Coordinates of C-alpha atoms and ligand atoms in Angstrom, one line a residue:
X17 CA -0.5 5.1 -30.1
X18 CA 1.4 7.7 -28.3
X19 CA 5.1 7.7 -28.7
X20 CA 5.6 7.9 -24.8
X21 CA 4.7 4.1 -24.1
X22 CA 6.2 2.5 -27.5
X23 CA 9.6 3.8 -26.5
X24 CA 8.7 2.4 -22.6
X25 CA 7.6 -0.7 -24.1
X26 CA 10.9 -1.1 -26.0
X27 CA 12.5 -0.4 -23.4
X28 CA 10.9 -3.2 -21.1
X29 CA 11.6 -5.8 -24.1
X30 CA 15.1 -5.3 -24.6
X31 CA 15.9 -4.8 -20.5
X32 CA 18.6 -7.0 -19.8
X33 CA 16.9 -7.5 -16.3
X34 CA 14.3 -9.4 -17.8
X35 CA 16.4 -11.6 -20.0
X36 CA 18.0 -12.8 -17.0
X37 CA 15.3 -13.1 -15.1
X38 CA 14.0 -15.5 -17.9
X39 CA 17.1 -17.7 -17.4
X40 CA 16.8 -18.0 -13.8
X41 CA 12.9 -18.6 -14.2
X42 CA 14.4 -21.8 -16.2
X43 CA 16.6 -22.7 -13.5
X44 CA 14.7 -22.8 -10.9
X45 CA 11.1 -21.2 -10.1
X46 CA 10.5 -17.8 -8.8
X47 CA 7.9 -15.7 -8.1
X48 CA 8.2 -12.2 -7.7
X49 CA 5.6 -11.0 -5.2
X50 CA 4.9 -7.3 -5.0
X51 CA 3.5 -5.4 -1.6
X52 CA 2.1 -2.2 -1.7
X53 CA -0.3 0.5 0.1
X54 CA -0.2 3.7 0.7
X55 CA 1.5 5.2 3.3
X56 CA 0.7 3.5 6.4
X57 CA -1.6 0.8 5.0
X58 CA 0.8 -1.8 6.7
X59 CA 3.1 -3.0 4.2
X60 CA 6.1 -3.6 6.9
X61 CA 4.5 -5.2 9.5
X62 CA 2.6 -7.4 6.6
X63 CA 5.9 -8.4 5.0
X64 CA 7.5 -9.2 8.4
X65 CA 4.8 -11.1 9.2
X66 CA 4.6 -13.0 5.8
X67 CA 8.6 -13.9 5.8
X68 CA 7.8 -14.9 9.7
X69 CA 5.1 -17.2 9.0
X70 CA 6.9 -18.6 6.0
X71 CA 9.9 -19.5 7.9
X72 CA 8.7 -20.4 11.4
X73 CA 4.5 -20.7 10.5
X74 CA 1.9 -22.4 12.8
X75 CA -1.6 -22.0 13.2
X76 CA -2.0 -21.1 9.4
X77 CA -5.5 -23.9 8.6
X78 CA -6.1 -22.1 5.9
X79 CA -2.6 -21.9 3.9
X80 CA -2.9 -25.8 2.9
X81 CA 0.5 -26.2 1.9
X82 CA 1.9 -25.1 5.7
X83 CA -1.1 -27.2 7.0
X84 CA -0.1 -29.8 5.4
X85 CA 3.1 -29.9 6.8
X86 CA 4.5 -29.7 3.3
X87 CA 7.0 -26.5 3.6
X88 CA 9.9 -28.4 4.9
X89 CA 12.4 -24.9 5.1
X90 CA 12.1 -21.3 4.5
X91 CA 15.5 -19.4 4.1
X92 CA 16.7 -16.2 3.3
X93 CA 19.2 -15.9 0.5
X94 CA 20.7 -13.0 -1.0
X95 CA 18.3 -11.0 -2.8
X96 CA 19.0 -10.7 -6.7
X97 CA 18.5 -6.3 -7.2
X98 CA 22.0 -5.3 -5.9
X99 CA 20.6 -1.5 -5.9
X100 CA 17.5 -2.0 -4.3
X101 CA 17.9 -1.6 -0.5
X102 CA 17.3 -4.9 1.5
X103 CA 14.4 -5.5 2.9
X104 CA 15.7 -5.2 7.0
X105 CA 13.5 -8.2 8.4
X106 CA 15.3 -8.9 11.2
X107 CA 15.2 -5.7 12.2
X108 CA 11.9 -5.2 12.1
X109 CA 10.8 -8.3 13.5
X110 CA 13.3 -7.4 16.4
X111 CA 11.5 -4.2 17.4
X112 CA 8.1 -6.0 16.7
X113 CA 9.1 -8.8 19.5
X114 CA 11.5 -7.4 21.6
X115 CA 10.2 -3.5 22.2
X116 CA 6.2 -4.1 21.0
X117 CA 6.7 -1.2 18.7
X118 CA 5.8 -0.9 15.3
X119 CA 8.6 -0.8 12.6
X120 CA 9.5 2.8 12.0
X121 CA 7.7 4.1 8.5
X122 CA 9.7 3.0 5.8
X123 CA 9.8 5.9 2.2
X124 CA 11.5 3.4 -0.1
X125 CA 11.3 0.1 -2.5
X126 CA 13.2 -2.5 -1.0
X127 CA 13.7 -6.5 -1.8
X128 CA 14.1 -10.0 0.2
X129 CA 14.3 -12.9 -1.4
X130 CA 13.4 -16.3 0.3
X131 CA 13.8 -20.1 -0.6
X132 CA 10.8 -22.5 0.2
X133 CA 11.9 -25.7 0.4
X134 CA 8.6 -28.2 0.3
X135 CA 7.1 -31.3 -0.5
X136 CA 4.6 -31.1 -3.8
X137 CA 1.3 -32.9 -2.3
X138 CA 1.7 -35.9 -5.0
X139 CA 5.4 -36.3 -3.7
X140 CA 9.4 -35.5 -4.3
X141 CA 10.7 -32.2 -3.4
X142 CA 11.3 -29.0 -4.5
X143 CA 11.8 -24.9 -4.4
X144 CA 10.3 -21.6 -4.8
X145 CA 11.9 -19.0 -5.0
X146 CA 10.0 -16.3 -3.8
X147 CA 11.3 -12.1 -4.3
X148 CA 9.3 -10.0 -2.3
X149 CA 9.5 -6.0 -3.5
X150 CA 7.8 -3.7 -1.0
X151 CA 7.7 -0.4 -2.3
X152 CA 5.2 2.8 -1.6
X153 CA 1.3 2.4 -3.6
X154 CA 2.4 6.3 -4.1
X155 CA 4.4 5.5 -6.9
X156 CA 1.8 3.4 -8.9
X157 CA -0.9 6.4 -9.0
X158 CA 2.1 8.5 -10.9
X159 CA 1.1 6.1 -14.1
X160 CA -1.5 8.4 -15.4
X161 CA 1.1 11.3 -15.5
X162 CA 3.0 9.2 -18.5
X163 CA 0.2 10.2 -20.5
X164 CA -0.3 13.6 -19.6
X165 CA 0.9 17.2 -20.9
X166 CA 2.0 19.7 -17.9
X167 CA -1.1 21.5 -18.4
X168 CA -3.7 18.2 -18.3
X169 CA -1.4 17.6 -15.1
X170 CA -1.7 21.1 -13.6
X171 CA -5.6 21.2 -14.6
X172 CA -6.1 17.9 -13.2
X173 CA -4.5 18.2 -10.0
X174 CA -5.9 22.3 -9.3
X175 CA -9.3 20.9 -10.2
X176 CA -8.6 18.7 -7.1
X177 CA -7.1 20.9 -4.9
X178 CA -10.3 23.0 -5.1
X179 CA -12.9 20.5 -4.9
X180 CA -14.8 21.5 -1.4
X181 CA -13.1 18.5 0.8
X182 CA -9.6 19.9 0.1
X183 CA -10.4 23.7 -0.3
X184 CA -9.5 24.5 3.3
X185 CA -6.3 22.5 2.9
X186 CA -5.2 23.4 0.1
X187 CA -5.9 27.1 0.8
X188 CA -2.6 28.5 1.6
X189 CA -0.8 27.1 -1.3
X190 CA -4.0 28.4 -3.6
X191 CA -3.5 32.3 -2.3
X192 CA 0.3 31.7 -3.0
X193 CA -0.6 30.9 -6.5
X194 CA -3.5 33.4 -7.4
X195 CA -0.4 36.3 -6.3
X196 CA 1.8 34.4 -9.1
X197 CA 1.4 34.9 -13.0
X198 CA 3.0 31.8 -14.7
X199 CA 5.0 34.0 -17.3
X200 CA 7.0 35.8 -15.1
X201 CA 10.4 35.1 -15.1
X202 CA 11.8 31.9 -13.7
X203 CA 12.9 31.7 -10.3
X204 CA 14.2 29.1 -8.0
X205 CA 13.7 30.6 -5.1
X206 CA 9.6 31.1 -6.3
X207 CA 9.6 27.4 -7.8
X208 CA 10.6 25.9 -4.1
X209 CA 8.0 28.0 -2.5
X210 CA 5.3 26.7 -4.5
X211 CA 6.6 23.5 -4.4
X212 CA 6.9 23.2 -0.2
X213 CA 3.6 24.8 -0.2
X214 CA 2.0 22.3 -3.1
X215 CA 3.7 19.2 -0.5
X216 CA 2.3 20.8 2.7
X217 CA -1.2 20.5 0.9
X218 CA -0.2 16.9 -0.2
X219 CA 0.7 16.2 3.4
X220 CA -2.2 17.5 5.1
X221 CA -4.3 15.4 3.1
X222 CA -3.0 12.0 4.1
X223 CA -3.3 13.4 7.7
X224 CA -4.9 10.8 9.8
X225 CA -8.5 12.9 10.3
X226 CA -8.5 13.9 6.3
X227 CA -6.9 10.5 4.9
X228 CA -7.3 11.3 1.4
X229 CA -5.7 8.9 -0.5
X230 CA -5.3 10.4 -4.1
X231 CA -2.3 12.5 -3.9
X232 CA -0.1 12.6 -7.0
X233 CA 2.9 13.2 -7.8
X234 CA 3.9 10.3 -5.2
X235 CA 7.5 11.3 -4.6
X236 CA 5.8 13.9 -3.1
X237 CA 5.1 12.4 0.0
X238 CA 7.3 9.5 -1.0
X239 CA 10.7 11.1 -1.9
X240 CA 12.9 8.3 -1.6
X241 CA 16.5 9.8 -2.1
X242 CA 15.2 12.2 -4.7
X243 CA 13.7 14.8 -2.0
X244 CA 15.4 18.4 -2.6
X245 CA 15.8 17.7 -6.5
X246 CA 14.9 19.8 -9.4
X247 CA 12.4 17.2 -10.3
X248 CA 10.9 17.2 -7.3
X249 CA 10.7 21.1 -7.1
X250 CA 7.4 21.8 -9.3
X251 CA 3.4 22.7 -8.9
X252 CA 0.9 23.2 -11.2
X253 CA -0.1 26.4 -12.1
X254 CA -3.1 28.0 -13.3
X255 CA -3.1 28.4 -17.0
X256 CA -5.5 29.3 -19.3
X257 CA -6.3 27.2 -22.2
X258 CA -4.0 26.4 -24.7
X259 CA -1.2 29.4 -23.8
X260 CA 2.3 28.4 -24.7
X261 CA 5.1 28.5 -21.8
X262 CA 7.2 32.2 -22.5
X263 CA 11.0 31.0 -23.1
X264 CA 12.7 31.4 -19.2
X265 CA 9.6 32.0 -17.5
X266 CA 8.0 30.2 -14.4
X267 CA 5.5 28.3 -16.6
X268 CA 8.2 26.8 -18.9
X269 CA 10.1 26.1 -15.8
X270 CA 7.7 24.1 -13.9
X271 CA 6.6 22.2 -17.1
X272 CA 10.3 20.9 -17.9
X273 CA 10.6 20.1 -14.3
X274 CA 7.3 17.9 -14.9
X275 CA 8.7 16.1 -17.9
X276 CA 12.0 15.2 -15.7
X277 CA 9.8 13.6 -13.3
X278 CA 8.0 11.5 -16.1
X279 CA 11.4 10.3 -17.1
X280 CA 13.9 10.1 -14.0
X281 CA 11.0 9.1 -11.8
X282 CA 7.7 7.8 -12.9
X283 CA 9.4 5.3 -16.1
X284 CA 12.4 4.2 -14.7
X285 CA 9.9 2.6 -11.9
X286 CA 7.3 1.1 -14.2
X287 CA 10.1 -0.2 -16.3
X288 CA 13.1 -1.4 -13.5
X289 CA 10.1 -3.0 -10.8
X290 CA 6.4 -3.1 -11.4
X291 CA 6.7 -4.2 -15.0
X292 CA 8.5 -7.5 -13.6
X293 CA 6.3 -8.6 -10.8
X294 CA 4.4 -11.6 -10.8
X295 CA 1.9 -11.3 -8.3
X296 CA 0.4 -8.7 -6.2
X297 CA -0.7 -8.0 -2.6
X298 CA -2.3 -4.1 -2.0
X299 CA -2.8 -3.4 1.6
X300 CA -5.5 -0.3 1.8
X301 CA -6.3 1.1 5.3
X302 CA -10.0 1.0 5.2
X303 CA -10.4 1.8 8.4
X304 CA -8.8 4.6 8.8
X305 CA -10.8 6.1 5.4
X306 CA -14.0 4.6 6.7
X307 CA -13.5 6.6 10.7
X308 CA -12.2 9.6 8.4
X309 CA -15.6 9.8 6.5
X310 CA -17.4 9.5 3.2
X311 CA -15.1 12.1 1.2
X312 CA -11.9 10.2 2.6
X313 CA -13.9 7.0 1.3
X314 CA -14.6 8.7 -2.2
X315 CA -11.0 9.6 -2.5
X316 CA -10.0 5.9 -1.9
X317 CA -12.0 4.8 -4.5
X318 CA -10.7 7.1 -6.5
X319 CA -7.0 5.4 -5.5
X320 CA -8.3 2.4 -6.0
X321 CA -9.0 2.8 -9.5
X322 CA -5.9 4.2 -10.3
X323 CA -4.1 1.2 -8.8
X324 CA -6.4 -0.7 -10.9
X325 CA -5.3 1.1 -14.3
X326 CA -1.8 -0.1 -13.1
X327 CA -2.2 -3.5 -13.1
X328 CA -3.8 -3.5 -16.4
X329 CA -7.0 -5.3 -15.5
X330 CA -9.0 -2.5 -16.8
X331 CA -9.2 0.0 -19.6
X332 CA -5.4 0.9 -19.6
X333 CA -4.8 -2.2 -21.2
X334 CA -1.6 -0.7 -23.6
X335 CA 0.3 -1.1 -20.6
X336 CA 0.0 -5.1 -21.0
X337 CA 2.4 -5.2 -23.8
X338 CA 5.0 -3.8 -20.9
X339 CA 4.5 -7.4 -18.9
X340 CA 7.0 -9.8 -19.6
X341 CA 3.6 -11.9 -17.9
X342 CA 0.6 -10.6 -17.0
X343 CA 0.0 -10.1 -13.3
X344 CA -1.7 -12.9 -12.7
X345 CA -3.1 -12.4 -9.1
X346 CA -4.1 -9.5 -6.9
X347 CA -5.2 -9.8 -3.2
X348 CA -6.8 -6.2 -2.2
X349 CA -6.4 -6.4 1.8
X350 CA -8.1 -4.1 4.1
X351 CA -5.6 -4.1 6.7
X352 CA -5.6 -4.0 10.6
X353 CA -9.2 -5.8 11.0
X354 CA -7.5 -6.8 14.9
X355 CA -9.5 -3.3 15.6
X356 CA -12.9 -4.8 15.0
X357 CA -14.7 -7.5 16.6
X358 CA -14.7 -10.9 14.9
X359 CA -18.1 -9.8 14.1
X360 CA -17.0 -7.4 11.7
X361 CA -14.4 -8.8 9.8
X362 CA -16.7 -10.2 7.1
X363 CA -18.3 -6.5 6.8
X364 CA -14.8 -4.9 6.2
X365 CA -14.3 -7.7 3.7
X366 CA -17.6 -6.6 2.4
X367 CA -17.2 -3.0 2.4
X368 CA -13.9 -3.7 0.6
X369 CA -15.4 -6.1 -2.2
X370 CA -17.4 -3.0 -3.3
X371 CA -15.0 -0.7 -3.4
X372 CA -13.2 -2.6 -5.7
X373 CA -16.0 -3.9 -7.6
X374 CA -17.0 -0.3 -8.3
X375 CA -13.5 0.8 -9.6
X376 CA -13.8 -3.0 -11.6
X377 CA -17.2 -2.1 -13.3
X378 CA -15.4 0.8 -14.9
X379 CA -12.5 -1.2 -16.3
X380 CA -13.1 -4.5 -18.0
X381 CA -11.5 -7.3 -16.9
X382 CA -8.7 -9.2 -18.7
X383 CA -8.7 -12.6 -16.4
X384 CA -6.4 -11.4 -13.7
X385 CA -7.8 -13.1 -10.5
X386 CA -8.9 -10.6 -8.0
X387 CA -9.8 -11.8 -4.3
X388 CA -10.1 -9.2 -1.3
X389 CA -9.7 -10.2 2.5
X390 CA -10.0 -8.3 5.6
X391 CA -6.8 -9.2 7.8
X392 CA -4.2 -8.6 10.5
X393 CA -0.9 -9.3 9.8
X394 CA 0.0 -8.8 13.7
X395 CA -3.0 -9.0 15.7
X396 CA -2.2 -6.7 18.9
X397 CA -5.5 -7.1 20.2
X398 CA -7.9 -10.1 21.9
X399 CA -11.8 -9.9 22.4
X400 CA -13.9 -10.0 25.3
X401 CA -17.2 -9.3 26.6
X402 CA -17.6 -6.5 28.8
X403 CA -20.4 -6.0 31.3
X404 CA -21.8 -2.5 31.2
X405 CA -24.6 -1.9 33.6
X406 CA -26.8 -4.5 32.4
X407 CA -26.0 -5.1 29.2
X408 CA -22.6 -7.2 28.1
X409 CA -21.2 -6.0 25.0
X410 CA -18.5 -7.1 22.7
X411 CA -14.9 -5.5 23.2
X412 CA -11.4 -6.3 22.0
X413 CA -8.8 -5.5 24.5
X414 CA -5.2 -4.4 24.0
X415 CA -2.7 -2.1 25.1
X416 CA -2.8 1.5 23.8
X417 CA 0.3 3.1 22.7
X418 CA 1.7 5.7 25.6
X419 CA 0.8 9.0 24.8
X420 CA -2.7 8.8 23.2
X421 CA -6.0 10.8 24.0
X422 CA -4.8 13.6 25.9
X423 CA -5.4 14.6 28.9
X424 CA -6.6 11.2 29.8
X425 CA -3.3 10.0 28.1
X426 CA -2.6 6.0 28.3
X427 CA 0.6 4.8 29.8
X428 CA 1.5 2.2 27.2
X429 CA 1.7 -0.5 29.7
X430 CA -1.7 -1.0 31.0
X431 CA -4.5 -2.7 28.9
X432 CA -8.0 -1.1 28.1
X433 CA -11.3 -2.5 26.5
X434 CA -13.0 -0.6 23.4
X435 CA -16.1 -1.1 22.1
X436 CA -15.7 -0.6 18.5
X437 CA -18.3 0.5 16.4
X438 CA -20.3 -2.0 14.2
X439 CA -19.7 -1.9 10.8
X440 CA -22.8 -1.5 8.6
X441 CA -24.2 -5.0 6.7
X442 CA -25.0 -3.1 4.0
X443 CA -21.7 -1.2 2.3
X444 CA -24.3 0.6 0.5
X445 CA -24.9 2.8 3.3
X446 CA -21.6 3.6 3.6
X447 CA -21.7 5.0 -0.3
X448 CA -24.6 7.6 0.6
X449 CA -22.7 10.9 1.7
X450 CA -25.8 11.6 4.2
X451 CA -25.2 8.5 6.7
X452 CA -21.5 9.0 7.9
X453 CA -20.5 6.3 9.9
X454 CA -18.4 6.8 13.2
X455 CA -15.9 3.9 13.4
X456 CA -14.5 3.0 16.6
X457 CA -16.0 4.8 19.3
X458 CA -16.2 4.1 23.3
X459 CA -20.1 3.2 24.7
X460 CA -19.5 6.4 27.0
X461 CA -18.5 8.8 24.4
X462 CA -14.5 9.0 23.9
X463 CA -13.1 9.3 20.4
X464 CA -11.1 6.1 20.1
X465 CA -11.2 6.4 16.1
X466 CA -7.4 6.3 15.6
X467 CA -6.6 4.6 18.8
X468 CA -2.9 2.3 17.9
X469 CA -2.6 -0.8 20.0
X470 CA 1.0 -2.2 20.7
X471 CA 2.3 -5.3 19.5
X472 CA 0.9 -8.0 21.0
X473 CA 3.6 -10.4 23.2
X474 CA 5.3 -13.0 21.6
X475 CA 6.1 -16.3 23.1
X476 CA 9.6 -18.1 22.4
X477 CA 11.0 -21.5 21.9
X478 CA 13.8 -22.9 23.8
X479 CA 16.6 -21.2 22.0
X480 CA 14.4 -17.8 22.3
X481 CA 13.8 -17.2 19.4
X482 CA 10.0 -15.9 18.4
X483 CA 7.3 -18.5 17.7
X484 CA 4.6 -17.7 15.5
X485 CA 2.8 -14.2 15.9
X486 CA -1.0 -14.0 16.0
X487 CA -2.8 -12.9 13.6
X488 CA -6.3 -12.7 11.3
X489 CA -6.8 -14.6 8.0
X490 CA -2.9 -13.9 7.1
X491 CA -3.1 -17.4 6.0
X492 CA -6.1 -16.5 4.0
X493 CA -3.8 -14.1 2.0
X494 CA -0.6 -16.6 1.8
X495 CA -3.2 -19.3 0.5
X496 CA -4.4 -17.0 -2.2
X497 CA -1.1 -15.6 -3.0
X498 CA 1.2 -18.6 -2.9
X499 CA -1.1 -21.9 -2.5
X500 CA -0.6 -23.0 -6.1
X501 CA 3.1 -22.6 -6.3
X502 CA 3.6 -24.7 -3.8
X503 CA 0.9 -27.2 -4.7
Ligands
GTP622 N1 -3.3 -3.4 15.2 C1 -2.5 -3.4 14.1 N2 -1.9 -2.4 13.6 C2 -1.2 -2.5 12.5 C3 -1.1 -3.7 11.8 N3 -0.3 -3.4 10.7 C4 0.1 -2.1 10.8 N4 -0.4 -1.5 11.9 C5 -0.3 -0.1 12.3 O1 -0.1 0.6 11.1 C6 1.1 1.3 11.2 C7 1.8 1.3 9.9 O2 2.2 0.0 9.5 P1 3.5 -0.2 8.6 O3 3.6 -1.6 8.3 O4 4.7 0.5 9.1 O5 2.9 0.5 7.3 P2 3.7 0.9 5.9 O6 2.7 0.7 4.9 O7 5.0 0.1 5.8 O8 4.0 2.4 6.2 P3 5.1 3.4 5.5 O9 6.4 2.6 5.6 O10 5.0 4.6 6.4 O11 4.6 3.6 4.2 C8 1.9 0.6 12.3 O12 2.8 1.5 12.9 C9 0.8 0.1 13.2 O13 0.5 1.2 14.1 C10 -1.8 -4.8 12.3 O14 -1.8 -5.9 11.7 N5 -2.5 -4.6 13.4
MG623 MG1 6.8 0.6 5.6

């Protein structure tokens, strides 16, 4: 039992967080929902859409208790983390409805906490208190890094930068290191160097063509309000096996810098956020790794399983003694499906269901109920059939964001049809690195693989005020994820 995780464990017992949370759980019940994703899964838009539906919900058949017509009042209160940023929903549903633009990309953890007033079916009336963290899926692949050494770490993550999918990315920061010798002396100016160079590697991984998903350290790309510190300002180096770090030199530099981010970054996290959720939501961009290729889906299950590792269900299971409760549920949700026919939402479900069955297989499970969906929180798009020639085919229709595609650039007002590309029926085929598939693509030929839609138009009540936005199977996920709570 490694010393690391009995002193995190203590820790997370005698938090006075928890404690209080234990007295309020009394009081009056709470769920603490967690959303995460990586960097541009959709977390924002899926929050805003979840606190929207909760508080002014319609078409939702399959969330029962809103069906029902047995949430009488959804509120916002003040959230109970006074150091965690708020979670700015009004904001964001503002620039949803009133501009049709996304919510700008959020780096941070943030909190809103929202009363449900309802009616239990068998009568009476009561509350849920629901706490809603959204922070960056980032931060939950820096959990294996508790258990490592620099050198595991700096082994680890080289062996990765040179496997051949990254090679060419990672190429510049690579050259920078082979003219370095770790035992020279310790230099700042050396250390940021290889640091910017180890983040524009990071970076250009996550681009939107690459969309590799396995990129630790998280604060990397994530920086929060850390970006520019010490502990932020390492790389791993090449070392061979077994060499102590010299006293003042580079090696011994980086490697203390490392430990600073185990304990200022990577525990303080576990211990202060995820440790005390209840319930969890991960939103994962399959699309995006699906149009990006069969390495881009490799790396994601690679994510996947880290996430996994997190939340205890498999083979990590020390971590459990960390849980004040077990996670108890975890919706994996592939995320913008509104870019797909209808036809194809059950096949990203599919395609999902294995990815996370794979990473499953590997860990055992520990009773945690897992369920994945394929959904829109905002669904920006409609469907149609188009008439080609002779043939009619299936398109969804929306309107592009200004800017896109070029030369041929859309003006972000007009609407166009797409004819996205059929999913497989068989994920398998999507596992074998010969058959890539092509995602979204146009019948004539145009690359609309990472075509963004805009928000779709909102209608309003008499006061103006936004009615419910559309969506796919959101209700699916607020069934799964708060059904019994409010049963
Ligand atoms: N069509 C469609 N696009 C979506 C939907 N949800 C998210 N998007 C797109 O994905 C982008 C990212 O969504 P966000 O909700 O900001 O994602 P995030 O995970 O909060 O991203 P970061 O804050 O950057 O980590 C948006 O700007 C939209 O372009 C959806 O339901 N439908
Ligand atoms: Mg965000």
């Amino acid at each position: 039992m490694p010393s690391w995780y009995e002193s995190l464990v203590e820790e997370a017992r005698l938090a006075a967080l928890t404690l209080l949370d234990r007295a309020e759980e009394l009081a009056n019940p709470t769920l603490r929902l967690g959303i995460t994703g990586l960097s541009r899964a959709g977390k924002t838009v899926f929050t805003t859409a979840l606190v929207h539906a909760l508080m002014r919900g319609e078409r939702m058949p399959v969330f029962r208790a809103m069906h029902e017509g047995r949430i009488a009042r959804a509120s916002l209160e003040p959230q109970p983390d006074d150091a965690v940023p708020r979670f700015d929903y009004e904001g964001h549903l503002a620039t949803l409805v009133n501009e049709r633009r996304w919510p700008e990309s959020t780096r941070r953890i943030s909190e809103l906490r929202l009363v449900v007033d309802y009616a239990p079916a068998r009568g009476g009336k009561r509350s849920l208190t629901l706490d809603i963290v959204d922070y960056p899926g980032e931060w939950l692949l820096d959990l294996p890094l508790l258990g490592q050494s620099y050198a595991d770490f700096a082994a680890q993550s080289l062996n990765l930068a040179r496997a051949p999918a990254r090679a060419a990315l990672a190429a510049p920061f690579l050259a920078a290191l082979a003219a370095t010798a770790p035992e020279v002396p310790a230099d700042e100016a050396q250390a940021r160097q290889l640091a910017a160079l180890f983040t524009d590697y990071l970076a250009a991984c996550r681009a939107e063509a690459v969309s590799m998903s396995l990129l630790p350290p998280g604060r990397f790309l994530m920086p929060g309000d850390l970006e520019g510190s010490p502990a932020l300002t390492f790389a791993p180096v090449d070392l061979s096996p077994g060499t102590e770090a010299p006293p003042g030199s580079l090696h011994a530099m980086m490697a203390r810098r490392f430990e600073a981010y185990k304990e200022r970054v990577v525990r303080p996290f576990f211990r202060d956020h995820f440790a005390r959720l209840d319930r969890q939501i991960v939103l994962i961009d399959v699309l995006a790794a699906l149009n990006a290729g069969p390495a881009a889906l490799a790396d994601l299950e690679a994510a996947l399983d880290g996430i996994l590792a997190a939340f205890r269900i498999g083979r990590d299971s020390w971590l459990g003694a960390l849980f004040r409760h077990r996670i108890d549920k975890v919706l994996f949700a592939a995320t913008k499906a509104d870019h797909l026919h209808h036809a194809s939402h059950d096949r990203l479900e599919a395609i999902l269901r294995r990815l996370v069955e794979r990473a499953l297989a590997r860990a055992e499970s520990t009773g945690t109920e897992i369920d994945v969906v394929a959904l829109a929180a905002v669904r920006a798009t409609r469907e149609a059939s188009v008439k080609r020639g002779r043939t009619t085919m299936p398109a969804i229709i929306g309107v592009p964001e200004a800017g896109q595609h070029g030369a041929d650039a859309f003006d972000g007002l007009a609407e166009a049809a797409v004819f996205p590309g059929d999913l497989p029926d068989n994920p398998a085929a999507l596992f074998d690195p010969t058959l890539g598939f092509r995602g979204l693509s146009d019948a004539e030929g145009g690359d609309f693989r990472f075509l963004r839609f805009r928000p779709p138009l909102v209608m309003r009540n008499a006061e103006g005020l936004p009615l419910a936005l559309p969506h796919i199977r959101l209700d699916r996920a607020l069934d799964f994820l708060l059904g019994d709570r409010l049963r």
